[in-house]
Coordinates of C-alpha atoms in Angstrom, one line a residue:
M1 CA 175.5 11.7 125.2
A2 CA 173.4 12.6 122.1
D3 CA 172.2 16.1 121.5
I4 CA 168.6 16.6 122.5
I5 CA 167.9 20.2 121.3
Q6 CA 166.7 20.6 117.8
L7 CA 165.0 23.3 115.8
L8 CA 161.2 23.1 115.3
P9 CA 159.9 22.5 111.8
D10 CA 158.3 25.5 110.2
H11 CA 154.8 24.1 110.2
V12 CA 155.0 23.2 113.9
A13 CA 156.4 26.7 114.7
N14 CA 153.5 28.2 112.8
Q15 CA 151.0 26.1 114.8
I16 CA 152.5 27.2 118.1
A17 CA 152.4 30.9 116.9
A18 CA 148.7 30.2 115.9
G19 CA 148.0 29.3 119.5
E20 CA 149.0 32.9 120.6
V21 CA 147.4 34.7 117.7
V22 CA 144.3 32.6 116.9
Q23 CA 142.3 31.6 120.0
R24 CA 138.9 31.3 118.3
P25 CA 137.3 32.5 115.0
A26 CA 136.9 36.0 116.3
S27 CA 140.7 36.3 116.4
V28 CA 140.8 35.5 112.7
V29 CA 138.1 38.2 112.0
K30 CA 140.1 40.8 113.9
E31 CA 143.4 40.2 112.0
L32 CA 141.7 40.1 108.6
L33 CA 139.7 43.3 109.3
E34 CA 142.8 45.1 110.4
N35 CA 144.7 44.0 107.3
A36 CA 141.8 45.4 105.2
I37 CA 141.9 48.7 107.0
D38 CA 145.7 49.0 106.5
A39 CA 145.2 48.3 102.8
G40 CA 143.3 51.6 102.5
A41 CA 139.8 50.1 101.9
S42 CA 136.8 52.3 102.0
T43 CA 134.2 49.5 102.3
I44 CA 134.8 46.1 104.0
K45 CA 132.5 43.2 103.9
L46 CA 132.6 40.3 106.5
I47 CA 130.9 37.0 105.6
I48 CA 130.5 34.3 108.3
K49 CA 129.1 30.8 108.3
D50 CA 128.6 28.6 111.3
A51 CA 130.1 31.1 113.6
G52 CA 133.3 31.1 111.6
K53 CA 134.0 27.4 112.0
T54 CA 133.1 26.7 108.4
L55 CA 133.9 30.1 106.7
I56 CA 135.3 33.5 107.4
Q57 CA 135.6 35.7 104.5
V58 CA 136.8 39.4 104.4
I59 CA 136.4 41.4 101.2
D60 CA 137.9 44.8 100.8
N61 CA 138.4 47.4 97.9
G62 CA 141.8 48.4 99.1
K63 CA 145.0 48.7 97.0
G64 CA 145.6 45.0 96.7
M65 CA 148.9 43.2 96.4
S66 CA 151.3 42.2 93.8
V67 CA 152.2 38.5 93.0
T68 CA 155.3 38.6 95.1
D69 CA 153.6 40.3 98.1
A70 CA 150.7 37.9 97.9
R71 CA 153.1 35.0 98.2
L72 CA 155.3 36.6 101.0
S73 CA 152.3 37.6 103.1
F74 CA 152.0 34.0 104.3
E75 CA 155.6 33.7 105.5
R76 CA 156.4 34.2 109.2
H77 CA 157.7 37.6 110.3
A78 CA 156.8 39.1 106.9
T79 CA 155.5 42.7 107.3
S80 CA 155.2 45.9 105.3
K81 CA 155.2 48.2 108.3
I82 CA 158.5 47.6 110.2
R83 CA 162.0 48.1 109.0
N84 CA 163.9 48.4 112.3
A85 CA 163.1 48.2 116.0
E86 CA 162.5 51.9 116.3
D87 CA 159.5 51.6 114.1
L88 CA 157.7 49.7 116.9
F89 CA 157.3 53.1 118.7
Q90 CA 156.0 55.0 115.7
L91 CA 153.1 52.7 114.7
H92 CA 150.0 54.2 113.1
T93 CA 148.8 51.0 111.5
K94 CA 147.0 47.9 112.7
G95 CA 148.7 44.5 111.8
F96 CA 152.5 44.7 112.1
R97 CA 153.6 41.5 113.7
G98 CA 153.9 39.5 110.5
E99 CA 152.5 36.4 112.0
A100 CA 148.8 36.6 111.5
L101 CA 148.4 35.2 107.9
A102 CA 151.1 32.6 108.5
S103 CA 149.5 31.4 111.7
I104 CA 146.0 31.3 110.2
A105 CA 147.3 29.3 107.1
A106 CA 148.9 26.8 109.4
I107 CA 145.5 25.7 111.0
A108 CA 142.9 26.3 108.2
H109 CA 142.3 26.2 104.5
V110 CA 143.0 29.7 103.2
E111 CA 142.3 31.1 99.8
L112 CA 143.6 34.6 98.8
K113 CA 142.4 36.6 95.8
T114 CA 144.0 40.1 95.2
K115 CA 144.5 42.6 92.4
Q116 CA 146.1 46.0 92.2
E117 CA 144.3 48.8 90.4
Q118 CA 146.9 49.1 87.6
D119 CA 146.9 45.3 86.9
D120 CA 144.7 43.6 84.4
V121 CA 144.4 40.3 86.3
G122 CA 144.9 39.3 89.9
T123 CA 146.5 36.5 91.9
S124 CA 144.9 33.5 93.6
I125 CA 146.7 31.5 96.2
V126 CA 145.3 28.4 98.0
I127 CA 147.1 27.2 101.2
E128 CA 146.2 24.2 103.4
G129 CA 148.1 23.7 106.6
S130 CA 151.0 25.9 105.6
N131 CA 151.4 24.1 102.3
V132 CA 150.8 26.1 99.1
V133 CA 148.4 24.0 97.0
S134 CA 148.1 26.4 94.0
Q135 CA 149.0 29.8 92.8
D136 CA 147.1 31.0 89.7
V137 CA 146.1 34.1 87.7
V138 CA 142.5 35.0 88.3
V139 CA 140.0 37.6 87.3
T140 CA 139.0 39.5 90.4
P141 CA 138.0 43.1 91.3
K142 CA 140.4 45.6 92.8
G143 CA 141.2 44.8 96.4
T144 CA 141.7 41.6 98.4
S145 CA 139.4 38.8 99.4
V146 CA 140.6 36.3 102.1
S147 CA 138.6 33.1 102.7
V148 CA 139.4 31.0 105.8
K149 CA 137.7 27.6 105.8
N150 CA 137.6 24.7 108.3
L151 CA 139.4 26.4 111.1
F152 CA 141.5 24.1 113.3
Y153 CA 140.9 21.2 110.9
N154 CA 144.3 19.7 111.7
I155 CA 144.2 20.4 115.4
P156 CA 141.0 18.6 116.6
A157 CA 141.8 19.3 120.3
R158 CA 141.7 23.0 119.7
R159 CA 138.5 22.7 117.8
N160 CA 136.8 20.8 120.7
F161 CA 137.6 23.8 123.0
L162 CA 135.4 26.1 120.9
K163 CA 132.0 27.0 122.4
S164 CA 128.7 26.8 120.8
N165 CA 127.8 28.8 117.6
A166 CA 125.9 31.4 119.6
V167 CA 128.9 32.2 121.9
E168 CA 131.4 32.2 119.0
L169 CA 129.2 34.5 116.9
R170 CA 128.9 36.9 119.9
H171 CA 132.8 37.1 120.0
I172 CA 132.9 37.7 116.3
I173 CA 130.3 40.5 116.5
D174 CA 132.2 42.0 119.4
E175 CA 135.3 42.2 117.3
F176 CA 133.3 43.6 114.4
H177 CA 131.9 46.3 116.7
R178 CA 135.3 47.2 118.0
V179 CA 136.8 47.7 114.5
A180 CA 133.7 49.5 113.2
L181 CA 133.5 52.0 116.1
A182 CA 137.2 52.8 115.7
H183 CA 136.8 53.6 112.0
C184 CA 133.4 55.4 111.4
D185 CA 134.9 56.9 108.2
L186 CA 134.7 53.4 106.6
G187 CA 131.7 51.4 105.5
F188 CA 131.3 47.9 107.1
A189 CA 128.8 45.1 106.4
L190 CA 128.4 41.7 108.2
Y191 CA 126.6 38.7 106.7
N192 CA 125.9 35.7 108.9
N193 CA 124.7 32.5 107.3
G194 CA 123.5 34.4 104.2
S195 CA 121.5 37.1 106.0
E196 CA 122.6 40.6 106.6
T197 CA 123.2 41.4 110.2
F198 CA 124.8 44.9 110.0
N199 CA 125.2 47.4 107.2
L200 CA 127.1 50.4 108.5
P201 CA 127.5 53.3 106.1
V202 CA 130.2 56.0 106.5
S203 CA 129.0 58.4 109.2
N204 CA 130.1 60.4 112.2
Y205 CA 131.0 58.8 115.5
R206 CA 127.5 59.3 117.2
Q207 CA 125.7 57.9 114.1
R208 CA 128.0 54.9 114.1
I209 CA 127.2 54.1 117.7
V210 CA 123.4 54.5 117.0
N211 CA 123.6 52.3 113.9
I212 CA 125.2 49.5 115.9
F213 CA 123.4 49.7 119.2
G214 CA 119.9 50.9 118.1
T215 CA 118.2 54.3 117.6
K216 CA 117.3 54.4 121.3
T217 CA 120.9 54.8 122.2
N218 CA 121.0 58.4 120.8
E219 CA 119.2 59.8 123.9
K220 CA 121.5 58.0 126.3
L221 CA 124.7 59.6 125.1
V222 CA 126.6 62.5 126.8
P223 CA 129.5 64.0 124.7
V224 CA 133.0 64.1 126.2
E225 CA 135.6 66.5 124.7
E226 CA 139.1 67.4 126.1
D227 CA 142.2 68.5 124.4
T228 CA 145.5 68.8 126.2
E229 CA 149.2 68.5 125.2
V230 CA 149.4 65.0 126.7
L231 CA 146.0 63.6 125.8
K232 CA 143.1 64.3 123.5
I233 CA 139.8 62.7 124.5
S234 CA 136.6 62.5 122.3
G235 CA 133.5 60.4 122.4
F236 CA 130.6 59.7 124.7
V237 CA 129.5 58.3 128.0
G238 CA 126.1 56.9 128.8
K239 CA 123.7 58.6 131.2
P240 CA 123.6 57.1 134.7
E241 CA 120.0 56.1 134.5
Y242 CA 120.8 53.9 131.5
A243 CA 123.6 52.0 133.3
K244 CA 123.5 48.2 132.8
K245 CA 124.3 45.3 134.9
T246 CA 126.8 44.1 132.3
R247 CA 130.0 45.6 130.9
G248 CA 129.0 45.1 127.3
E249 CA 129.0 48.7 126.1
Q250 CA 132.4 49.8 127.3
Y251 CA 134.9 50.8 124.6
F252 CA 138.3 52.5 125.0
F253 CA 140.2 53.3 121.7
V254 CA 143.8 54.5 121.8
N255 CA 145.0 55.9 118.5
N256 CA 142.0 54.1 116.8
R257 CA 142.9 50.8 118.3
F258 CA 140.6 49.0 120.8
I259 CA 142.3 48.3 124.2
K260 CA 141.3 46.9 127.6
S261 CA 142.5 48.8 130.6
A262 CA 141.2 48.1 134.1
Y263 CA 143.1 51.2 135.3
L264 CA 141.4 53.6 132.9
N265 CA 138.0 51.8 133.5
H266 CA 138.5 52.7 137.2
A267 CA 138.8 56.3 136.2
I268 CA 135.4 56.3 134.5
A269 CA 133.9 54.4 137.5
S270 CA 135.3 57.1 139.8
A271 CA 133.9 59.9 137.7
F272 CA 130.4 58.3 138.0
E273 CA 130.8 57.8 141.8
G274 CA 127.5 58.4 143.6
L275 CA 125.5 58.4 140.3
L276 CA 125.1 54.7 139.6
K277 CA 123.1 52.1 141.4
S278 CA 124.9 49.3 143.1
G279 CA 125.9 46.5 140.7
T280 CA 125.5 48.6 137.5
H281 CA 128.2 49.8 135.1
A282 CA 128.2 53.0 132.9
S283 CA 128.5 52.8 129.2
Y284 CA 131.3 54.7 127.4
F285 CA 132.7 55.1 123.9
L286 CA 135.9 57.0 124.2
N287 CA 138.7 57.8 121.8
L288 CA 142.1 58.7 123.3
S289 CA 144.8 60.2 121.1
V290 CA 148.4 60.1 122.5
D291 CA 151.9 60.3 121.1
P292 CA 152.8 56.8 119.7
Q293 CA 156.2 57.1 121.4
T294 CA 154.6 57.2 124.9
I295 CA 152.9 53.8 124.5
D296 CA 154.0 50.3 123.9
I297 CA 151.4 48.1 122.1
N298 CA 153.6 45.1 121.5
I299 CA 153.2 43.5 125.0
H300 CA 150.4 41.1 124.1
P301 CA 149.8 38.9 121.0
T302 CA 146.4 40.2 120.4
K303 CA 147.5 43.8 121.0
T304 CA 144.5 44.7 123.3
E305 CA 146.8 45.6 126.2
I306 CA 148.9 48.7 126.1
K307 CA 151.6 50.2 128.4
F308 CA 151.6 54.0 129.0
D309 CA 154.5 56.1 130.0
D310 CA 152.4 58.2 132.5
E311 CA 149.2 56.4 133.5
H312 CA 148.5 58.6 136.5
T313 CA 148.2 61.7 134.3
L314 CA 145.9 60.0 131.9
Y315 CA 143.8 58.7 134.8
A316 CA 143.4 62.2 136.2
L317 CA 142.6 63.8 132.8
L318 CA 140.1 61.1 131.9
R319 CA 138.3 61.3 135.3
S320 CA 138.1 65.1 135.2
A321 CA 136.9 65.2 131.6
V322 CA 134.1 62.8 132.3
K323 CA 133.0 64.5 135.5
H324 CA 133.1 67.9 133.6
S325 CA 130.8 66.5 130.9
L326 CA 128.3 65.1 133.4
G327 CA 128.2 68.4 135.2
Q328 CA 128.1 70.5 132.0
F329 CA 125.0 68.7 130.8
N330 CA 123.3 68.6 134.2
I331 CA 123.7 64.9 134.6
A332 CA 125.6 65.1 137.9
P333 CA 124.2 67.1 140.9
V334 CA 126.0 70.4 141.5
L335 CA 126.1 72.8 144.5
D336 CA 124.6 76.0 143.3
F337 CA 124.2 78.7 146.0
E338 CA 122.6 81.3 143.6
R339 CA 118.9 82.1 143.7
D340 CA 116.7 79.7 141.8
A341 CA 115.6 81.3 138.6
S342 CA 112.0 80.2 139.1
L343 CA 111.9 82.5 142.2
D344 CA 113.0 85.7 140.3
T345 CA 110.6 88.6 139.9
P346 CA 108.7 88.5 136.6
Y347 CA 110.0 90.9 133.9
D348 CA 106.9 93.0 133.7
L349 CA 106.9 93.7 137.5
K350 CA 110.6 94.6 137.8
G351 CA 111.1 98.0 139.4
K352 CA 107.4 98.4 140.3
H353 CA 106.1 99.0 143.8
T354 CA 103.8 96.3 145.0
S355 CA 101.4 97.1 147.9
A356 CA 100.4 94.3 150.2
P357 CA 96.7 93.3 150.2
T358 CA 94.5 94.4 153.1
I359 CA 91.7 92.4 154.7
E360 CA 89.0 94.0 156.8
I361 CA 86.7 91.9 159.0
D362 CA 83.4 92.7 160.6
R363 CA 83.9 91.5 164.1
T364 CA 80.3 92.3 165.1
F365 CA 78.8 89.9 162.6
N366 CA 76.6 87.1 164.1
P367 CA 75.0 84.6 161.8
F368 CA 72.6 83.4 164.5
K369 CA 70.6 86.6 164.8
D370 CA 67.1 86.5 163.4
E371 CA 67.9 89.4 161.1
V372 CA 71.3 90.0 159.7
E373 CA 72.1 93.5 158.8
P374 CA 74.0 94.1 155.5
V375 CA 77.7 94.1 156.0
Q376 CA 79.2 97.4 155.1
S377 CA 82.8 97.1 156.3
K378 CA 83.7 93.6 155.3
S379 CA 85.8 93.8 152.1
F380 CA 88.6 92.1 150.4
S381 CA 90.7 94.6 148.6
S382 CA 93.7 94.3 146.4
P383 CA 95.7 96.7 144.3
S384 CA 94.2 95.4 141.1
S385 CA 90.5 95.1 142.3
G386 CA 90.4 98.7 143.6
G387 CA 88.8 97.7 146.9
A388 CA 85.6 95.9 145.7
S389 CA 83.5 94.9 148.7
Y390 CA 81.6 91.7 149.5
K391 CA 78.2 91.8 151.3
K392 CA 76.7 88.9 153.2
Q393 CA 73.3 87.8 152.0
Q394 CA 70.5 87.3 154.5
T395 CA 69.8 83.7 155.4
A396 CA 66.2 83.4 156.3
N397 CA 64.7 80.2 157.7
W398 CA 68.1 78.6 158.2
E399 CA 66.8 76.9 161.2
S400 CA 64.8 74.5 159.0
L401 CA 68.0 72.8 158.1
Y402 CA 68.3 71.4 161.6
V403 CA 64.7 70.1 161.9
G404 CA 64.5 66.5 162.8
L405 CA 68.3 66.1 163.4
E406 CA 67.8 65.9 167.2
S407 CA 65.6 62.8 167.1
K408 CA 67.8 61.1 164.5
S409 CA 70.9 61.6 166.6
N410 CA 69.1 60.2 169.7
D411 CA 68.1 57.1 167.6
F412 CA 71.7 56.7 166.3
E413 CA 73.1 56.8 169.9
T414 CA 70.7 54.1 171.1
E415 CA 71.3 51.8 168.2
T416 CA 75.1 52.1 168.0
D417 CA 77.5 50.6 170.4
F418 CA 80.9 52.3 169.8
S419 CA 82.7 49.5 171.6
E420 CA 82.0 47.3 168.6
V421 CA 83.2 49.7 165.9
Q422 CA 85.8 48.2 163.6
F423 CA 88.3 50.5 162.1
E424 CA 89.7 50.1 158.5
S425 CA 93.2 48.8 158.5
E426 CA 95.8 47.7 156.0
E427 CA 95.1 44.5 154.1
T428 CA 96.9 41.5 155.5
N429 CA 97.9 38.4 153.7
A430 CA 96.0 35.2 154.4
S431 CA 97.7 33.0 156.8
I432 CA 99.1 29.7 155.4
F433 CA 98.2 28.0 158.7
E434 CA 94.7 27.2 160.0
D435 CA 94.8 29.2 163.2
D436 CA 97.1 31.4 165.2
S437 CA 97.9 28.7 167.7
A438 CA 99.5 26.7 164.8
V439 CA 101.6 29.7 164.0
E440 CA 102.9 29.9 167.5
Q441 CA 103.7 26.2 167.5
V442 CA 105.5 26.1 164.2
N443 CA 107.1 29.6 164.3
T444 CA 110.7 28.6 165.2
T445 CA 112.6 30.8 162.7
Y446 CA 114.5 34.0 163.1
Q447 CA 116.1 36.3 160.4
L448 CA 119.7 37.2 161.0
H449 CA 121.0 40.5 159.5
N450 CA 118.3 40.3 156.9
K451 CA 120.4 37.7 155.1
Y452 CA 120.1 34.4 156.9
I453 CA 117.2 32.5 158.3
V454 CA 117.9 30.6 161.5
S455 CA 115.7 27.6 162.3
T456 CA 115.8 24.8 164.9
I457 CA 115.9 21.1 164.1
K458 CA 116.1 18.1 166.3
S459 CA 119.8 17.7 166.2
G460 CA 120.6 21.4 166.5
M461 CA 120.4 24.5 164.3
L462 CA 119.8 25.2 160.6
L463 CA 121.2 28.3 158.9
I464 CA 119.7 29.2 155.4
D465 CA 120.8 31.8 152.9
Q466 CA 117.5 33.4 151.9
H467 CA 118.8 34.5 148.5
R468 CA 120.2 31.2 147.5
A469 CA 117.2 29.3 148.9
H470 CA 114.7 31.4 147.0
Q471 CA 116.8 30.8 143.8
R472 CA 116.4 27.1 144.2
I473 CA 112.6 27.4 144.8
L474 CA 112.0 29.8 141.8
Y475 CA 114.3 27.7 139.5
E476 CA 112.3 24.5 140.0
D477 CA 109.0 26.4 139.6
F478 CA 110.0 28.0 136.3
L479 CA 111.5 24.8 135.0
K480 CA 108.2 23.0 135.7
N481 CA 106.2 25.7 134.0
I482 CA 108.4 25.6 130.9
T483 CA 108.3 21.8 130.7
I484 CA 104.5 21.4 131.2
K485 CA 103.8 24.7 129.3
E486 CA 101.0 25.7 131.7
A487 CA 102.3 28.9 133.2
V488 CA 99.9 31.5 134.5
S489 CA 100.3 35.0 133.0
Q490 CA 99.0 38.3 134.2
Q491 CA 97.9 40.9 131.6
L492 CA 99.3 44.4 131.7
L493 CA 97.0 47.4 131.7
F494 CA 99.3 49.1 129.1
P495 CA 101.7 47.3 126.8
L496 CA 105.3 47.5 127.9
Q497 CA 107.7 48.5 125.1
L498 CA 111.5 47.7 125.7
H499 CA 114.3 48.7 123.3
F500 CA 117.3 46.4 122.5
S501 CA 120.0 46.3 119.9
V502 CA 119.7 44.2 116.8
Q503 CA 121.9 41.4 118.2
E504 CA 119.9 41.3 121.4
I505 CA 116.6 41.1 119.5
Q506 CA 117.9 38.0 117.6
I507 CA 118.5 36.3 121.0
L508 CA 115.0 37.2 122.3
K509 CA 113.6 35.7 119.1
Q510 CA 115.4 32.5 119.8
L511 CA 114.1 32.4 123.4
K512 CA 110.6 33.7 122.6
D513 CA 108.8 30.3 122.8
D514 CA 110.4 29.3 126.1
L515 CA 109.7 32.8 127.6
E516 CA 106.0 32.5 126.6
H517 CA 105.9 29.1 128.5
T518 CA 106.9 30.9 131.6
G519 CA 104.1 33.5 131.3
F520 CA 105.5 36.2 129.1
V521 CA 103.2 37.4 126.3
F522 CA 104.8 39.2 123.3
S523 CA 102.4 41.1 121.2
N524 CA 105.0 42.4 118.7
V525 CA 108.7 41.9 118.1
L526 CA 110.3 44.7 116.0
E527 CA 113.8 45.3 114.7
E528 CA 114.9 47.2 117.8
A529 CA 112.1 46.7 120.3
V530 CA 109.7 44.2 121.8
E531 CA 106.2 44.8 123.0
I532 CA 105.0 42.8 126.0
T533 CA 101.4 42.6 127.1
G534 CA 101.7 39.8 129.7
V535 CA 104.2 38.8 132.4
P536 CA 104.4 35.8 134.8
V537 CA 102.4 36.2 138.0
S538 CA 105.5 36.4 140.2
V539 CA 107.2 39.1 138.1
P540 CA 106.6 42.8 138.8
E541 CA 106.4 45.1 135.8
S542 CA 109.3 47.1 136.9
E543 CA 111.6 44.0 136.9
V544 CA 110.8 42.9 133.3
S545 CA 113.6 44.9 131.6
I546 CA 116.2 43.8 134.2
I547 CA 115.2 40.2 133.8
L548 CA 115.5 40.3 130.0
E549 CA 118.8 42.1 130.1
Q550 CA 120.2 39.6 132.5
L551 CA 118.9 36.7 130.4
I552 CA 120.5 38.2 127.2
S553 CA 123.8 38.5 129.1
D554 CA 123.6 34.9 130.3
V555 CA 122.8 33.6 126.8
E556 CA 125.7 35.6 125.2
N557 CA 128.2 34.4 127.8
E558 CA 126.6 30.9 127.8
V559 CA 126.0 30.5 131.5
P560 CA 125.9 27.6 131.9
D561 CA 127.6 25.8 129.1
A562 CA 126.3 24.5 125.7
H563 CA 125.3 21.0 127.0
F564 CA 122.4 22.6 128.9
S565 CA 119.0 23.2 127.4
A566 CA 117.7 26.7 126.6
A567 CA 114.8 26.0 129.1
D568 CA 117.3 25.2 131.9
L569 CA 119.3 28.4 131.1
L570 CA 116.1 30.5 131.1
A571 CA 114.9 29.1 134.4
K572 CA 118.4 29.8 136.0
S573 CA 118.5 33.4 134.7
M574 CA 115.0 34.3 135.8
A575 CA 115.5 32.7 139.2
K576 CA 118.7 34.7 139.7
S577 CA 117.0 37.9 138.8
L578 CA 113.8 37.4 140.9
A579 CA 115.1 35.8 144.0
I580 CA 114.7 37.9 147.2
K581 CA 117.9 39.9 147.8
T582 CA 120.2 40.1 150.7
G583 CA 119.0 42.9 153.1
Q584 CA 115.3 42.3 152.5
G585 CA 113.3 41.8 155.7
L586 CA 110.9 38.9 155.9
K587 CA 107.9 38.4 158.2
K588 CA 107.6 35.2 160.3
D589 CA 105.2 33.5 158.0
E590 CA 107.3 34.4 155.0
Q591 CA 110.3 32.9 156.7
E592 CA 108.4 29.7 157.5
H593 CA 107.0 29.5 154.0
L594 CA 110.5 29.9 152.5
V595 CA 111.9 27.1 154.7
N596 CA 108.9 24.8 153.8
K597 CA 109.2 25.4 150.1
L598 CA 113.0 24.9 150.1
F599 CA 112.7 21.4 151.7
A600 CA 109.9 20.6 149.3
C601 CA 112.4 21.0 146.3
K602 CA 114.0 18.0 144.7
E603 CA 117.5 19.3 145.4
P604 CA 117.3 21.7 148.4
N605 CA 121.0 21.5 149.2
V606 CA 122.3 23.6 146.4
T607 CA 121.4 26.5 144.1
P608 CA 120.9 26.1 140.3
T609 CA 124.6 27.0 140.1
N610 CA 125.7 24.4 142.6
K611 CA 126.3 26.7 145.6
I612 CA 125.1 25.4 149.0
T613 CA 121.8 26.9 150.3
F614 CA 122.1 26.0 154.0
I615 CA 124.3 24.6 156.7
T616 CA 123.5 22.7 159.9
M617 CA 125.2 22.9 163.2
S618 CA 124.5 20.2 165.8
V619 CA 124.2 20.6 169.5
D620 CA 127.5 18.8 170.1
E621 CA 129.2 21.4 167.8
L622 CA 127.7 24.2 169.7
D623 CA 128.7 22.7 173.0
K624 CA 132.3 22.5 171.9
K625 CA 132.3 26.2 171.2
F626 CA 131.8 26.8 175.0
I627 CA 134.6 24.5 176.1

């Protein structure tokens, strides 16, 4: 029998390794930025075209490479950081696996230009699909420039799995944020399709957060500091009132390396217990410094997951540090049994004797006497007034005030029948039916646990999920308004100004036209804020910020996928935000109206996200339950 096991060719092995290291353009950005940091650069520039599908270029002013190093950097398992296995547990650098450049070169066109400070000229290497096309001498500034073009050009299947440019760009910006937040002592710049998106100068950690997420972020941050033998914690957490429905602004850094840890995230959530609204998540930007020997960062190809020797201790320290900061800055409620400072005696009156005020009353005073004698004994005295007295003035001819009232009152009693008096009551909504008898005839609904609406049909019973049903109704209404561009808008008495990050403002600019077709009116769009003067009729002013945040999140995560239109995505997102929630009580006429509107929809059976809105149960099925 012939041998069937054989060694893979190098270019195939590189492409398989690329599948682990390079999932999307953002993976290339991460590897190249980390290499630039390890090269000792002080400024790093990232240039993107077509969300990285056409070009990803990273330029740094680091120490550069020699001719030999430049050539060896594209070989598999070539690294400058590891000499033996023990070095894996003493890592203080970023890229160490020795597979990144080799994997990238296997699936793209790569051009490397590098020069060391002491050299007169640099080196230029062009590689296409693991094959070195050229290696020449070139004039280039000190540092390294790596250009990655036409990603996945030789693996069309992998390229087809990439999302739209908006989604891929969001992943790139996320990686850029992670690296920039971990190294606030370096300058970073990001250029997308020729325009500058971020320009981050060298700054402290708080300024770097503000430069990335907007100036409004500064007032949301609460500092966290803790230094122990096991763990050193520094950074910031967001105030509970600014918690978001998404997990976008949650960053853990261990030894200046971004990580994901559901276990440590639970520690933060536990510290915020009782302070956050249901369904919201706190923001945090925390740096953890631990001994490199106590962690293993080589368990995942992207190095975003880490194993800790003693996770329970880290959990307890992190939770207590965050709770301490929230209490120290009066964010969390605390039990204080001491006297309230506002109730203390003023400084000027401390040690002085205070006499109680006395009140004297003339019990013989009668206002209905013809002549009223001056009051001598009635006085209101206080320690400060020295007992100054008040005298009642005579009220002559006071009877004239009541002249004619008797006749008027008699007339009023004869003309008024109090059995017909109508009392003012709360305003009631107009009935959608013609008369009350119609309501009694049609009213066959019942609300179950403030979640489901039960209604009778000829064959049995109908059970409707009120939240999902309302989603379908609102979705078709919004989609119709966007399509015919005739939405009704209600003007706000005072303009509403909402603050967003630079990236979120760019998304709102793209959606501005469609939002205006639904009824929003934007008076001004600034770099970090939008001013709204009108909202759709069905949208309360307090819900506007929640709707826009949810919409931005849906667009960033592309819910649904790229083959849907922006109008469809907008209608879905707004319907999800504005639909009546589970637990909301509905009146009988509101239940009836919801049922009628649902079955007037084109597709009443499912929500915009294809979840069923109602179920039916026939009489036969009910009869079987009693057998």
